[in-house]
mmCIF file of C-alpha atoms in Angstrom:
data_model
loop_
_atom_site.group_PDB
_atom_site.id
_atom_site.type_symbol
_atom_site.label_atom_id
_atom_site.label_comp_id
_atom_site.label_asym_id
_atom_site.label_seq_id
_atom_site.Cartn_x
_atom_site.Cartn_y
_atom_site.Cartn_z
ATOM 1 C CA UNK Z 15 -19.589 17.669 -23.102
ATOM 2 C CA UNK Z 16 -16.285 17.699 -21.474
ATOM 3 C CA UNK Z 17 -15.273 13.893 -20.942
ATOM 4 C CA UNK Z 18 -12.926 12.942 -17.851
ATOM 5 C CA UNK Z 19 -10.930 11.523 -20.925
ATOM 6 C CA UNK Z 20 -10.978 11.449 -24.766
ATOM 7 C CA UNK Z 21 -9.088 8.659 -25.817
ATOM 8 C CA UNK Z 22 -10.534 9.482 -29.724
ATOM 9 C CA UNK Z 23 -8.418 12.719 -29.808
ATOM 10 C CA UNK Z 24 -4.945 11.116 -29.433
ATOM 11 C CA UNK Z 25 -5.318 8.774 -31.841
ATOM 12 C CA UNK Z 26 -6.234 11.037 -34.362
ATOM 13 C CA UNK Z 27 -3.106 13.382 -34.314
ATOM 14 C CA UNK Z 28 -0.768 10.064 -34.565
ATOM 15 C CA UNK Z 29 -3.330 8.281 -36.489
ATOM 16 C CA UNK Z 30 -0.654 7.763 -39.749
ATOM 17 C CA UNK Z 31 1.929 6.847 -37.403
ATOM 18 C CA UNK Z 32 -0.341 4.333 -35.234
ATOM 19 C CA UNK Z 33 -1.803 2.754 -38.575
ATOM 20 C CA UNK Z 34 1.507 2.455 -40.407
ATOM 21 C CA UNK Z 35 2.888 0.716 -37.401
ATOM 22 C CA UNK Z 36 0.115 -1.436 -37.367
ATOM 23 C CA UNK Z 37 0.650 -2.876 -40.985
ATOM 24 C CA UNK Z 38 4.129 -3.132 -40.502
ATOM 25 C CA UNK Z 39 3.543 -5.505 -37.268
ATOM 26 C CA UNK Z 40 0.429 -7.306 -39.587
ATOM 27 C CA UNK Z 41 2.655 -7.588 -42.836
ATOM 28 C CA UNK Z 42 5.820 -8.625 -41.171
ATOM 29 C CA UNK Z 43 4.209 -11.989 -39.998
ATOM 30 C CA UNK Z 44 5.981 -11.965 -36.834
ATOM 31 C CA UNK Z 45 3.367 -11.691 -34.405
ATOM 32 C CA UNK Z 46 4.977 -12.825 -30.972
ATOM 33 C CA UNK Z 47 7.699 -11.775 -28.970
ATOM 34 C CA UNK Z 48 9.037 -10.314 -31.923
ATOM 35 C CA UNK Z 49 11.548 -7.224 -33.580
ATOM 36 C CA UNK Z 50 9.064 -4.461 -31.898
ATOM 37 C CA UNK Z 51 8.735 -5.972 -28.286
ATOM 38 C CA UNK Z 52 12.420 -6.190 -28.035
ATOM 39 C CA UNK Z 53 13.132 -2.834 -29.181
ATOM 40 C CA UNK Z 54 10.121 -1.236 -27.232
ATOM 41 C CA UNK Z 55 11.398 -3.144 -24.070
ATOM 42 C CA UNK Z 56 15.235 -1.192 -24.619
ATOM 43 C CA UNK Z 57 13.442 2.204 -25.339
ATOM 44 C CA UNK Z 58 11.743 1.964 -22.235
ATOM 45 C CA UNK Z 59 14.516 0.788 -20.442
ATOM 46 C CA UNK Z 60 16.665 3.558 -21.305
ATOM 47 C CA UNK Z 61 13.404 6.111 -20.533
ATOM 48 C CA UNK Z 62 13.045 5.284 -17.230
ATOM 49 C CA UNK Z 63 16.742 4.603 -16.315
ATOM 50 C CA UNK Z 64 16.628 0.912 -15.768
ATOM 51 C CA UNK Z 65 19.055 -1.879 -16.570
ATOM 52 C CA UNK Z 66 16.187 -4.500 -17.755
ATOM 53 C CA UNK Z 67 12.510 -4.132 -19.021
ATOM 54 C CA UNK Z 68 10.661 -6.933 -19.899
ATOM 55 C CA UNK Z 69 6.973 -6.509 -21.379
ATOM 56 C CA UNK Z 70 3.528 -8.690 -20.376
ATOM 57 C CA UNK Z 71 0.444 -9.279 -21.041
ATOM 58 C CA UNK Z 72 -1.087 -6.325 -18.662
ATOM 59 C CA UNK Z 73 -0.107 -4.098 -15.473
ATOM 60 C CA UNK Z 74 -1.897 -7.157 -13.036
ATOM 61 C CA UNK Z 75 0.337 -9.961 -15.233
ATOM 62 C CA UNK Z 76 3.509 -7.585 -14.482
ATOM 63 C CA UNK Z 77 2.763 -7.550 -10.354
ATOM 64 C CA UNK Z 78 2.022 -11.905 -10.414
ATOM 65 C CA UNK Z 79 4.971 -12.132 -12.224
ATOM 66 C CA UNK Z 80 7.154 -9.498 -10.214
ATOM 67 C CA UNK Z 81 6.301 -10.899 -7.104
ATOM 68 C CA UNK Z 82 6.754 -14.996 -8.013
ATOM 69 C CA UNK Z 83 10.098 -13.444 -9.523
ATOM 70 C CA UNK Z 84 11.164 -12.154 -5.889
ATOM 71 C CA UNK Z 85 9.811 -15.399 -4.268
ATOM 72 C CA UNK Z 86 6.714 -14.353 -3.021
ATOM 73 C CA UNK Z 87 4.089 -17.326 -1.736
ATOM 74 C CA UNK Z 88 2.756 -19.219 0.616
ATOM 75 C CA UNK Z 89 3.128 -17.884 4.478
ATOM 76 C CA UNK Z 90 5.039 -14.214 3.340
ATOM 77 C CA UNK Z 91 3.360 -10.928 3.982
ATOM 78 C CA UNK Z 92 4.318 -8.082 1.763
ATOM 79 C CA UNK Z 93 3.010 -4.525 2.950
ATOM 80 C CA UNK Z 94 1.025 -2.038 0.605
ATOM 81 C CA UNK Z 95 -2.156 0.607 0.893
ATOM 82 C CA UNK Z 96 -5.322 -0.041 1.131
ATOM 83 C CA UNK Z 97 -6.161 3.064 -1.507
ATOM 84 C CA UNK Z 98 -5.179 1.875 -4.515
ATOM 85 C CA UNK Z 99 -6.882 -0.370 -7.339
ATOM 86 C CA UNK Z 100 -7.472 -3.947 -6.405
ATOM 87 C CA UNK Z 101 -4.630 -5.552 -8.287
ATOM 88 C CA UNK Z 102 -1.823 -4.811 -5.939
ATOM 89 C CA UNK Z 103 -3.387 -6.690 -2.938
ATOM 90 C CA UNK Z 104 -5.131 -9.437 -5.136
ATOM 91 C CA UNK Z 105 -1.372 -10.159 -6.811
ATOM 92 C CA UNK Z 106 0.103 -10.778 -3.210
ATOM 93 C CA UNK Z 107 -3.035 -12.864 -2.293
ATOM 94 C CA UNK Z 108 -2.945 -15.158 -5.489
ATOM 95 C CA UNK Z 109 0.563 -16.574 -4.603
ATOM 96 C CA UNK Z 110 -0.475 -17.422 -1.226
ATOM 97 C CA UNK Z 111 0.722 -14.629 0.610
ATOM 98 C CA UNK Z 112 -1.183 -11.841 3.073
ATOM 99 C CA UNK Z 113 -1.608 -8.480 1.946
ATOM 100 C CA UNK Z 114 -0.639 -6.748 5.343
ATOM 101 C CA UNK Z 115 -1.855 -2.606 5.031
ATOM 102 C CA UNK Z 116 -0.652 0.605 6.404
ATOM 103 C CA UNK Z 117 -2.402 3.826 5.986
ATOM 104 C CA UNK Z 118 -1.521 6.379 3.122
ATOM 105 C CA UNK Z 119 -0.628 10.520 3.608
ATOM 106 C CA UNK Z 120 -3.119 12.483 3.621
ATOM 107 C CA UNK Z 121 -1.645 14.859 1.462
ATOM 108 C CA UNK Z 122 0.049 12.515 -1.298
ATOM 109 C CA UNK Z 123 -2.423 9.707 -1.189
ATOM 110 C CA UNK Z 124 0.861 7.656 -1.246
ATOM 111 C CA UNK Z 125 2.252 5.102 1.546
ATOM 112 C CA UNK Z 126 3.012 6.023 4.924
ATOM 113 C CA UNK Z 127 6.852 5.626 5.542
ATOM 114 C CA UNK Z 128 6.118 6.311 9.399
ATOM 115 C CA UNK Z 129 3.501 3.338 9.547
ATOM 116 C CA UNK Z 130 5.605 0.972 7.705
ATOM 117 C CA UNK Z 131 8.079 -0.265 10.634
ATOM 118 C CA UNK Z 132 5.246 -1.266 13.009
ATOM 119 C CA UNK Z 133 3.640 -3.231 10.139
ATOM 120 C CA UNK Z 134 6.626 -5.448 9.514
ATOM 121 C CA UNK Z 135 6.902 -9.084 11.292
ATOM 122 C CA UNK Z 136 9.289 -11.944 10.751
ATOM 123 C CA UNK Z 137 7.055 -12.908 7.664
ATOM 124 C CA UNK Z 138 7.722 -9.895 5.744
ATOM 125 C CA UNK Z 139 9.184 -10.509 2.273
ATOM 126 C CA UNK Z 140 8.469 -6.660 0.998
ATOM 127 C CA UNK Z 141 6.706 -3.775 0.202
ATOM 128 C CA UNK Z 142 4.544 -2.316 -2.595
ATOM 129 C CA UNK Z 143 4.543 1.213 -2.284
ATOM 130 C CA UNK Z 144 1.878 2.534 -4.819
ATOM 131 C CA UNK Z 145 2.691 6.100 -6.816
ATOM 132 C CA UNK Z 146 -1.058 6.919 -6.937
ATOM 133 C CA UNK Z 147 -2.546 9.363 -9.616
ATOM 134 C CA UNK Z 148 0.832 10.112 -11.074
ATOM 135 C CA UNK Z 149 3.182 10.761 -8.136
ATOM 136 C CA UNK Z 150 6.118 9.305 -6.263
ATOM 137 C CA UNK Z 151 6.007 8.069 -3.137
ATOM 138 C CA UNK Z 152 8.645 8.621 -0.449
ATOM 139 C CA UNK Z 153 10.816 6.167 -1.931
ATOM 140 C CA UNK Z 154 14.377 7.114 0.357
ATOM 141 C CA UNK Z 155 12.415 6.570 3.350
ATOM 142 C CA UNK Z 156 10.803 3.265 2.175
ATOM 143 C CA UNK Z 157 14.059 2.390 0.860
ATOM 144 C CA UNK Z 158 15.629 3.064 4.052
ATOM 145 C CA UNK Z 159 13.847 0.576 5.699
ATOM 146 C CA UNK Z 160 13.830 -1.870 2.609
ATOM 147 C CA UNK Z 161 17.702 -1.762 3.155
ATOM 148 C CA UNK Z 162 17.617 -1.958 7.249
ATOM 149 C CA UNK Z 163 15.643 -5.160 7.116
ATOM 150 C CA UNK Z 164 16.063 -6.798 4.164
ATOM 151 C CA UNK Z 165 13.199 -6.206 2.301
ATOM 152 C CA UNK Z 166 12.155 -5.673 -1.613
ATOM 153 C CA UNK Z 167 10.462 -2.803 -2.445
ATOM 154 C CA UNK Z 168 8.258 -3.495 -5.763
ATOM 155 C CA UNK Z 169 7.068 -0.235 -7.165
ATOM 156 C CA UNK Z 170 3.844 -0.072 -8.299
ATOM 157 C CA UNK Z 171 4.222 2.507 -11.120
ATOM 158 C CA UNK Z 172 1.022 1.874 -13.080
ATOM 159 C CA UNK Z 173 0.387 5.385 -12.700
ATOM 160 C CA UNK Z 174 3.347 6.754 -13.128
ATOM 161 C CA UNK Z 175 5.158 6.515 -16.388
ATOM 162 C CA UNK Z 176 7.169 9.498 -16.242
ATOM 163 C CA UNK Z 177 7.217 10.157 -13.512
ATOM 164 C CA UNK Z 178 9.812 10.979 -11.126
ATOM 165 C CA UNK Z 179 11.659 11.863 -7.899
ATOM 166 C CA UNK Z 180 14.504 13.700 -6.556
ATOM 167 C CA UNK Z 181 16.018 13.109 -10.589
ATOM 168 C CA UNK Z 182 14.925 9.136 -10.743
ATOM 169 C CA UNK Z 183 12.067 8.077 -12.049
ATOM 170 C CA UNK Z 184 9.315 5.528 -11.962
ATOM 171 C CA UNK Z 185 11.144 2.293 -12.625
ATOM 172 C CA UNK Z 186 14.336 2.531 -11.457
ATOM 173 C CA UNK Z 187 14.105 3.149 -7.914
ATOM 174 C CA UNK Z 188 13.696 0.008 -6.025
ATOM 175 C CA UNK Z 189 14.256 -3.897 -6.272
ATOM 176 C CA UNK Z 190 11.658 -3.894 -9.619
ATOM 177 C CA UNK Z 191 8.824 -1.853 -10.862
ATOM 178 C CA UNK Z 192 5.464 -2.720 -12.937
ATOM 179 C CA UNK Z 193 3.996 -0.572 -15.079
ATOM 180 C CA UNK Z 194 0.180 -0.848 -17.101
ATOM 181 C CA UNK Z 195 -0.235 0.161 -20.646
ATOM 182 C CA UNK Z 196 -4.213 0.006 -20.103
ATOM 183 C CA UNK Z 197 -5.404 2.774 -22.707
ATOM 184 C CA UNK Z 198 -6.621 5.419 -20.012
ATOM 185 C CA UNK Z 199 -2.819 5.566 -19.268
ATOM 186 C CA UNK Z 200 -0.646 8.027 -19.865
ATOM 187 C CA UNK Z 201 1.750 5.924 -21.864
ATOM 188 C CA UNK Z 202 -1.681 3.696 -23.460
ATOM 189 C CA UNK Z 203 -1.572 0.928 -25.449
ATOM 190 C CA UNK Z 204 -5.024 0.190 -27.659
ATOM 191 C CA UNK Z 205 -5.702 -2.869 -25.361
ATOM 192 C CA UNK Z 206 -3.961 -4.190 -22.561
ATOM 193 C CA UNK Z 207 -0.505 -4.329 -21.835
ATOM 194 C CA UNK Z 208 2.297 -4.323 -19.210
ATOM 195 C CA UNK Z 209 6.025 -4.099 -17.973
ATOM 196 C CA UNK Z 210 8.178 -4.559 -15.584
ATOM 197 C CA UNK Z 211 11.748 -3.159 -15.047
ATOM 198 C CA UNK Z 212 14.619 -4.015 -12.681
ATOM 199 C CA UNK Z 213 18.460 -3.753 -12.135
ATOM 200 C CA UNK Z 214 18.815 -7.079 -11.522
ATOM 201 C CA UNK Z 215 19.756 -9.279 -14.495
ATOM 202 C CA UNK Z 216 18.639 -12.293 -12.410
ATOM 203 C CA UNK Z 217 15.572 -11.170 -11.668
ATOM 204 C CA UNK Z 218 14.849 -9.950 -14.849
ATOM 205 C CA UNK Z 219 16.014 -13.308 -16.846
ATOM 206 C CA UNK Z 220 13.458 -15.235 -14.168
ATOM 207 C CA UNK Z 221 10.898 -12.471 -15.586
ATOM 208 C CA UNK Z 222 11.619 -13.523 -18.523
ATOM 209 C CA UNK Z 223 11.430 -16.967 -18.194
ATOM 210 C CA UNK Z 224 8.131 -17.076 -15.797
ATOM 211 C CA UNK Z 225 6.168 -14.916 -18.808
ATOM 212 C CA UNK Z 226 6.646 -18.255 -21.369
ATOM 213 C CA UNK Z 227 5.272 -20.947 -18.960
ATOM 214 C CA UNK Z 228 8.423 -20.769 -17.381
ATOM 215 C CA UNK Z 229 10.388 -22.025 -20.254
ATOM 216 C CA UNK Z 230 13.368 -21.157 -21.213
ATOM 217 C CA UNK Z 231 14.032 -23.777 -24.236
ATOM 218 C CA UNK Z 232 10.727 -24.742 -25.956
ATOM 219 C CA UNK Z 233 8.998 -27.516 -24.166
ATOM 220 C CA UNK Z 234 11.703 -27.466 -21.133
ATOM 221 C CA UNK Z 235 9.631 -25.637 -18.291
ATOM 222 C CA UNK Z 236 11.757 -25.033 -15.036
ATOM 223 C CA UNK Z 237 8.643 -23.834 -13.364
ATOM 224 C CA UNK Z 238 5.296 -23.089 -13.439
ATOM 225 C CA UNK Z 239 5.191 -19.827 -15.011
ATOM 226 C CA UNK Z 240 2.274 -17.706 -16.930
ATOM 227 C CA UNK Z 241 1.225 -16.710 -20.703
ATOM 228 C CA UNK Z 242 1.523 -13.396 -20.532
ATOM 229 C CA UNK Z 243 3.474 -11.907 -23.491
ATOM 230 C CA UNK Z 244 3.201 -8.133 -24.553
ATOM 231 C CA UNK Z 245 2.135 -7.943 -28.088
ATOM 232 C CA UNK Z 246 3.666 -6.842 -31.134
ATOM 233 C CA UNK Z 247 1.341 -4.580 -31.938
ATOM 234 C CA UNK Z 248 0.780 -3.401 -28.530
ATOM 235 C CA UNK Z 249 4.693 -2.933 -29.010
ATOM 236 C CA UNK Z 250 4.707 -1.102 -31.984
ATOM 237 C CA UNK Z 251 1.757 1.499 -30.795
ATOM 238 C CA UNK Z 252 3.895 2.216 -27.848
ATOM 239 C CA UNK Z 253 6.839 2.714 -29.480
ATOM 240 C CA UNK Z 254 4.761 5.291 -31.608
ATOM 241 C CA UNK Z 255 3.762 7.091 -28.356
ATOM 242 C CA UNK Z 256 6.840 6.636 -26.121
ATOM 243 C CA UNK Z 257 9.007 9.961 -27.628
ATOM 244 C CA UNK Z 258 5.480 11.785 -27.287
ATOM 245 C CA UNK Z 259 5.120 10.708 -23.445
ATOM 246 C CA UNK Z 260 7.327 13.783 -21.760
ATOM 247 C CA UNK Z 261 5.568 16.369 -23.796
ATOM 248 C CA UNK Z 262 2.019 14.746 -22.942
ATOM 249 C CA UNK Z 263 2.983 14.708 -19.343
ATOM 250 C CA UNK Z 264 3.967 18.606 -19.642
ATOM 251 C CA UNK Z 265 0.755 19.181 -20.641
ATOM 252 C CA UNK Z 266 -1.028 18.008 -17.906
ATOM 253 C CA UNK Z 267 0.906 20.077 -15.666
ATOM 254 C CA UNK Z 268 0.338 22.910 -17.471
ATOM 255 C CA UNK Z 269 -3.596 21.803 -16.855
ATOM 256 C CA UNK Z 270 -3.088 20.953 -13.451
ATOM 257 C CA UNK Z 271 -1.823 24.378 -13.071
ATOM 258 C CA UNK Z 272 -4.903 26.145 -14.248
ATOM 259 C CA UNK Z 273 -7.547 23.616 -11.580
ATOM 260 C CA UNK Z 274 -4.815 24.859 -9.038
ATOM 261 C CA UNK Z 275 -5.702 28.763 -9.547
ATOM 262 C CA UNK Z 276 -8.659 28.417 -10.147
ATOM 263 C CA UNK Z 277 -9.781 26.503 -7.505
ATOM 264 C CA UNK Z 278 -7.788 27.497 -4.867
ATOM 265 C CA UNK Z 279 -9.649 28.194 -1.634
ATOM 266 C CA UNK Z 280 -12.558 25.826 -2.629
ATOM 267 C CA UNK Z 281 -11.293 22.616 -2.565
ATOM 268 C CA UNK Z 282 -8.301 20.777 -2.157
ATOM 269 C CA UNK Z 283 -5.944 20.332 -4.710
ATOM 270 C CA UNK Z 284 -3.138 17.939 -5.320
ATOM 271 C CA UNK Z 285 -0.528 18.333 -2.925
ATOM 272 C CA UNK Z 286 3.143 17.927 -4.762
ATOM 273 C CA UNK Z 287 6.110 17.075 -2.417
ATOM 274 C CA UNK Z 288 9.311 18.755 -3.034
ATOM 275 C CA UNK Z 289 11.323 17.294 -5.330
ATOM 276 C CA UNK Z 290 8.435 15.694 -7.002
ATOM 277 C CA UNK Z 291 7.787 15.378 -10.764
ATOM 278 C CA UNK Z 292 3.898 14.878 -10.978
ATOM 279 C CA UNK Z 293 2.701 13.445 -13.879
ATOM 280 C CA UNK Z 294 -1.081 13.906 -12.800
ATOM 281 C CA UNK Z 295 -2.678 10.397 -14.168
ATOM 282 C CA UNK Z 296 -5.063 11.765 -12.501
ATOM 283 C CA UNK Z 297 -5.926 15.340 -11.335
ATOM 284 C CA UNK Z 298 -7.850 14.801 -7.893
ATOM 285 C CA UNK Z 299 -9.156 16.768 -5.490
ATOM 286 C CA UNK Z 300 -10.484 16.439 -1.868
ATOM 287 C CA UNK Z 301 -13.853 18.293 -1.542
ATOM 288 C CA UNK Z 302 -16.540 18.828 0.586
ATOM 289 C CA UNK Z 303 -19.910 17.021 -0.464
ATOM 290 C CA UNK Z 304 -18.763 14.994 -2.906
ATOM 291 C CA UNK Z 305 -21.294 13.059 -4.297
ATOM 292 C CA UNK Z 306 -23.548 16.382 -5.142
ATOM 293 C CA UNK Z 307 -20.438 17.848 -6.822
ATOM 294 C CA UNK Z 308 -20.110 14.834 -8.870
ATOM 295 C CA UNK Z 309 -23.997 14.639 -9.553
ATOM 296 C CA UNK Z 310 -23.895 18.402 -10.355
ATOM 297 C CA UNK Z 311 -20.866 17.836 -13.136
ATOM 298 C CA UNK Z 312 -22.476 15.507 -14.687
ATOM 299 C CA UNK Z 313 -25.788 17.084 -15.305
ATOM 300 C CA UNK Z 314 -24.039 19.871 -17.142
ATOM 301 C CA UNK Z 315 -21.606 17.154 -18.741
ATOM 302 C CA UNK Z 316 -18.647 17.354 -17.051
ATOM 303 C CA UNK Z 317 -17.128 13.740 -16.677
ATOM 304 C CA UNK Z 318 -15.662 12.655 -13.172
ATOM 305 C CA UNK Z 319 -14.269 9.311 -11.667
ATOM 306 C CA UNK Z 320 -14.122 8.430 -8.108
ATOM 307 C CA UNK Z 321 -10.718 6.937 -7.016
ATOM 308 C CA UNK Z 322 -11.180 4.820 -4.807
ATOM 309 C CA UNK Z 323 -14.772 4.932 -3.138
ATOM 310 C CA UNK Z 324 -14.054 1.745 -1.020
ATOM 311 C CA UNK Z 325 -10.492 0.925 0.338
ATOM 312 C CA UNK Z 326 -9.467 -2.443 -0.096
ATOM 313 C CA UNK Z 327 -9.926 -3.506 3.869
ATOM 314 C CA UNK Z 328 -13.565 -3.377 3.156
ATOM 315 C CA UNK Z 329 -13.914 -5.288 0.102
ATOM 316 C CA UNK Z 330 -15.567 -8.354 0.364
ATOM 317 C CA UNK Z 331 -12.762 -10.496 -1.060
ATOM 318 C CA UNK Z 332 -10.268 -9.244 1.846
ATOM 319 C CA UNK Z 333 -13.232 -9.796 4.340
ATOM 320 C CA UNK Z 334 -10.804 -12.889 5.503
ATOM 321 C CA UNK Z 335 -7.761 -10.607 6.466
ATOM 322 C CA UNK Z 336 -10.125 -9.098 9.666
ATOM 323 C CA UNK Z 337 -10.031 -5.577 8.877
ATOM 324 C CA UNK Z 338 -12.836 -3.723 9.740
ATOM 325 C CA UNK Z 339 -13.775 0.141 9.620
ATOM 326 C CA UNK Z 340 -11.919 2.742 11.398
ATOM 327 C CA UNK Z 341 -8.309 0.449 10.772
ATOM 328 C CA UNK Z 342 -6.983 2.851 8.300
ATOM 329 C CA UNK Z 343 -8.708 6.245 9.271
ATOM 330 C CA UNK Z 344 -6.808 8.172 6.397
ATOM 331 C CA UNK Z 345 -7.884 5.999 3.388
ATOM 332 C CA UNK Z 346 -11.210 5.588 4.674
ATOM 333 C CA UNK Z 347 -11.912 9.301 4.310
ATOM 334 C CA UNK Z 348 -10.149 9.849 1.247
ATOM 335 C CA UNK Z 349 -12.494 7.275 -0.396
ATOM 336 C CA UNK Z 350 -15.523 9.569 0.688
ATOM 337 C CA UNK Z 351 -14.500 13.215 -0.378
ATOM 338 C CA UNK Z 352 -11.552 12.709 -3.349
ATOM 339 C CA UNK Z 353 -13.126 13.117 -7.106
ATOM 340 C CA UNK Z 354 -10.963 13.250 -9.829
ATOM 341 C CA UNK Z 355 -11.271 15.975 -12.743
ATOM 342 C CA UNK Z 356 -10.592 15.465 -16.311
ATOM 343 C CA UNK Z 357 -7.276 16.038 -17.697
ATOM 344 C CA UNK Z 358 -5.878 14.301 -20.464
ATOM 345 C CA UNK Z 359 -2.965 16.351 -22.823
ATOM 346 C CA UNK Z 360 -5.831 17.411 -25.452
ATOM 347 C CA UNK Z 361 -7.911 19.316 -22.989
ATOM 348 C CA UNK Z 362 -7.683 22.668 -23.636
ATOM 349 C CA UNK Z 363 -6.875 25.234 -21.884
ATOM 350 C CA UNK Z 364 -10.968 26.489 -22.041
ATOM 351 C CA UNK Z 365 -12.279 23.346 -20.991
ATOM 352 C CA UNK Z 366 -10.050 23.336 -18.030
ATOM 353 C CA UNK Z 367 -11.735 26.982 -17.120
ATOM 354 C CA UNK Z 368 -15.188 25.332 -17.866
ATOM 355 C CA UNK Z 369 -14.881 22.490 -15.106
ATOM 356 C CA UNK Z 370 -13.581 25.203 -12.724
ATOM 357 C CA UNK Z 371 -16.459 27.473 -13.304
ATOM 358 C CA UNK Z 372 -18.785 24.805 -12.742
ATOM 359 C CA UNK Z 373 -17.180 24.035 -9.386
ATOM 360 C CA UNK Z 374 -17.017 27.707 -8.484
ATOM 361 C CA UNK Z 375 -20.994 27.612 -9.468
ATOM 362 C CA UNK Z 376 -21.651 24.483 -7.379
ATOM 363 C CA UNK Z 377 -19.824 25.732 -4.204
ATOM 364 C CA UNK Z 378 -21.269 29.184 -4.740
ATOM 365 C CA UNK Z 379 -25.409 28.364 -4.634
#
């Protein structure tokens, strides 16, 4: 069996640290908002080059909260892909707002810059620019624009701890970013948890303020805010994991680099863009007949994930936005040939040969 990802292995070469930090958090009695969130929110901070980090409850928590912090709701539109996990559209659709789509590149899976300016009306607040599977998007030409009209751009960086761009990374490259600590991440948490960064000390005090109920002195609430708190011992993993994260992310390249010569000529691999620092969340390829490939990996044990096998025009809960089929051509046929191979920093180097060979035998018979 070679699993698409073996959360198991981790754990057990930090399992003294993990545990000890564990106890502390349990023995110290200080269970919220506490010594380890604070300290994990200034180490991340200074990781991804931001002025502020403030943690929440989970990567969805961090894009409500991001967007009600950069007064997003009723009658705005704020622009993002339809390839991408459901959060970033349903966030913008819970405050009242409209999800407005443009198409992604076909070679970075990421937003469009060039469809971006015809998707923009008077009701445009901002833009969510995803960095899907581990990668950047074009964040000086989306910032370009951001800056012509007057426009936030929230980066959704779930995927991209690490991260980075032209010497920036994830986080500290536009108006505020979210990030998800969900434990197939490559920064994981052992449950949920989230963050957002910013440069903006107002923004990030609102953040701050919306997380508690919007509270800022107990039982004082200057709006409506949320419970969503990242927790201690959330906190305190992450903190064990955090100096690891560069090394882990190494690794996958070094992995990714093995599916690339190996299957070169077969299928598609990841396309990098100059200047690019991949972090490959997720190692996916485009390839011809699919669904057998991922039927004939899994009969010989070889785990797989499909990323994202219906774009979020054609979900049912976005059925009242009036997309329909054939709107965004590029996503649409992403969602039928891209499968995702496993890569996770304990794979070794022989398992990565074992997936290839499979896919050599598939495309071979």
């Amino acid at each position: 069996m070679i699993p698409l990802l073996d959360l198991k292995r981790q754990y057990q070469l930090l399992e003294k640290e993990i545990n000890s930090a564990l106890v502390r958090v349990a023995a110290s009695g200080n269970y919220i908002l506490g010594p380890e969130v604070k300290a994990f929110e200034d180490e991340f901070a200074r990781y991804v080059g931001a002025k502020h980090a403030v943690g929440v409850g989970n990567g969805t928590d961090a894009l409500r909260i991001a967007l009600k912090a950069l007064d997003v709701g009723p009658g705005d539109e704020v622009i993002t892909v339809p390839f991408t996990f459901v959060a970033t559209a349903e966030a913008i659709a819970e405050l009242g707002a409209r999800p407005v789509f443009v198409d992604i590149d076909p070679r970075t899976f990421n937003m469009d810059p060039n469809l971006v300016e015809g998707a923009i009306t008077p009701r445009t607040k901002g833009i969510i620019p995803v960095h899907l599977y581990g990668q950047v998007a074009n964040t000086e030409a989306l910032g370009r624009i951001c800056e012509a009209r007057g426009l936030f751009m929230l980066e959704d960086a779930a995927q991209a701890a690490g991260a980075a761009r032209n010497g920036r990374r994830a986080g500290s490259i536009g108006t505020a970013a979210i990030f998800s600590f969900y434990p197939t991440k490559n920064l994981s948490a052992i449950g949920d948890g989230g963050m957002i960064t910013t440069n903006d000390p107002a923004v990030a005090e609102r953040i701050r303020l919306l997380r508690v109920h919007g509270s800022a002195k107990k039982y004082e609430h200057t709006e409506l805010g949320y419970n969503s708190r990242l927790d201690e011992l959330q906190a305190a993993v992450l903190r064990v994991r955090l100096p690891h994260l560069d090394a882990w992310n190494a690794r996958r390249r070094e992995i990714a680099r093995i599916y690339d010569a190996e299957l070169a000529g077969l299928v598609e691999t990841p396309f990098v863009e100059p200047g690019c620092e991949h972090i490959y969340h997720q190692y996916t390829i485009i390839a011809e007949r699919r669904d057998e490939l991922a039927l004939f990996l899994k009969e010989r044990g070889i785990g797989t994930a499909i990323h994202y096998p219906l774009p979020l025009h054609l979900q049912p809960s976005f059925a009242y936005l009036g997309y329909k089929p054939g709107d965004f051509p590029v996503s649409e046929s992403m969602a039928k040939k891209v499968i995702s191979l496993p890569i996770f920093p304990e794979l070794s180097d022989q398992e990565a040969l074992e997936v290839a060979a499979a896919i050599k035998s598939f495309y071979s018979r």
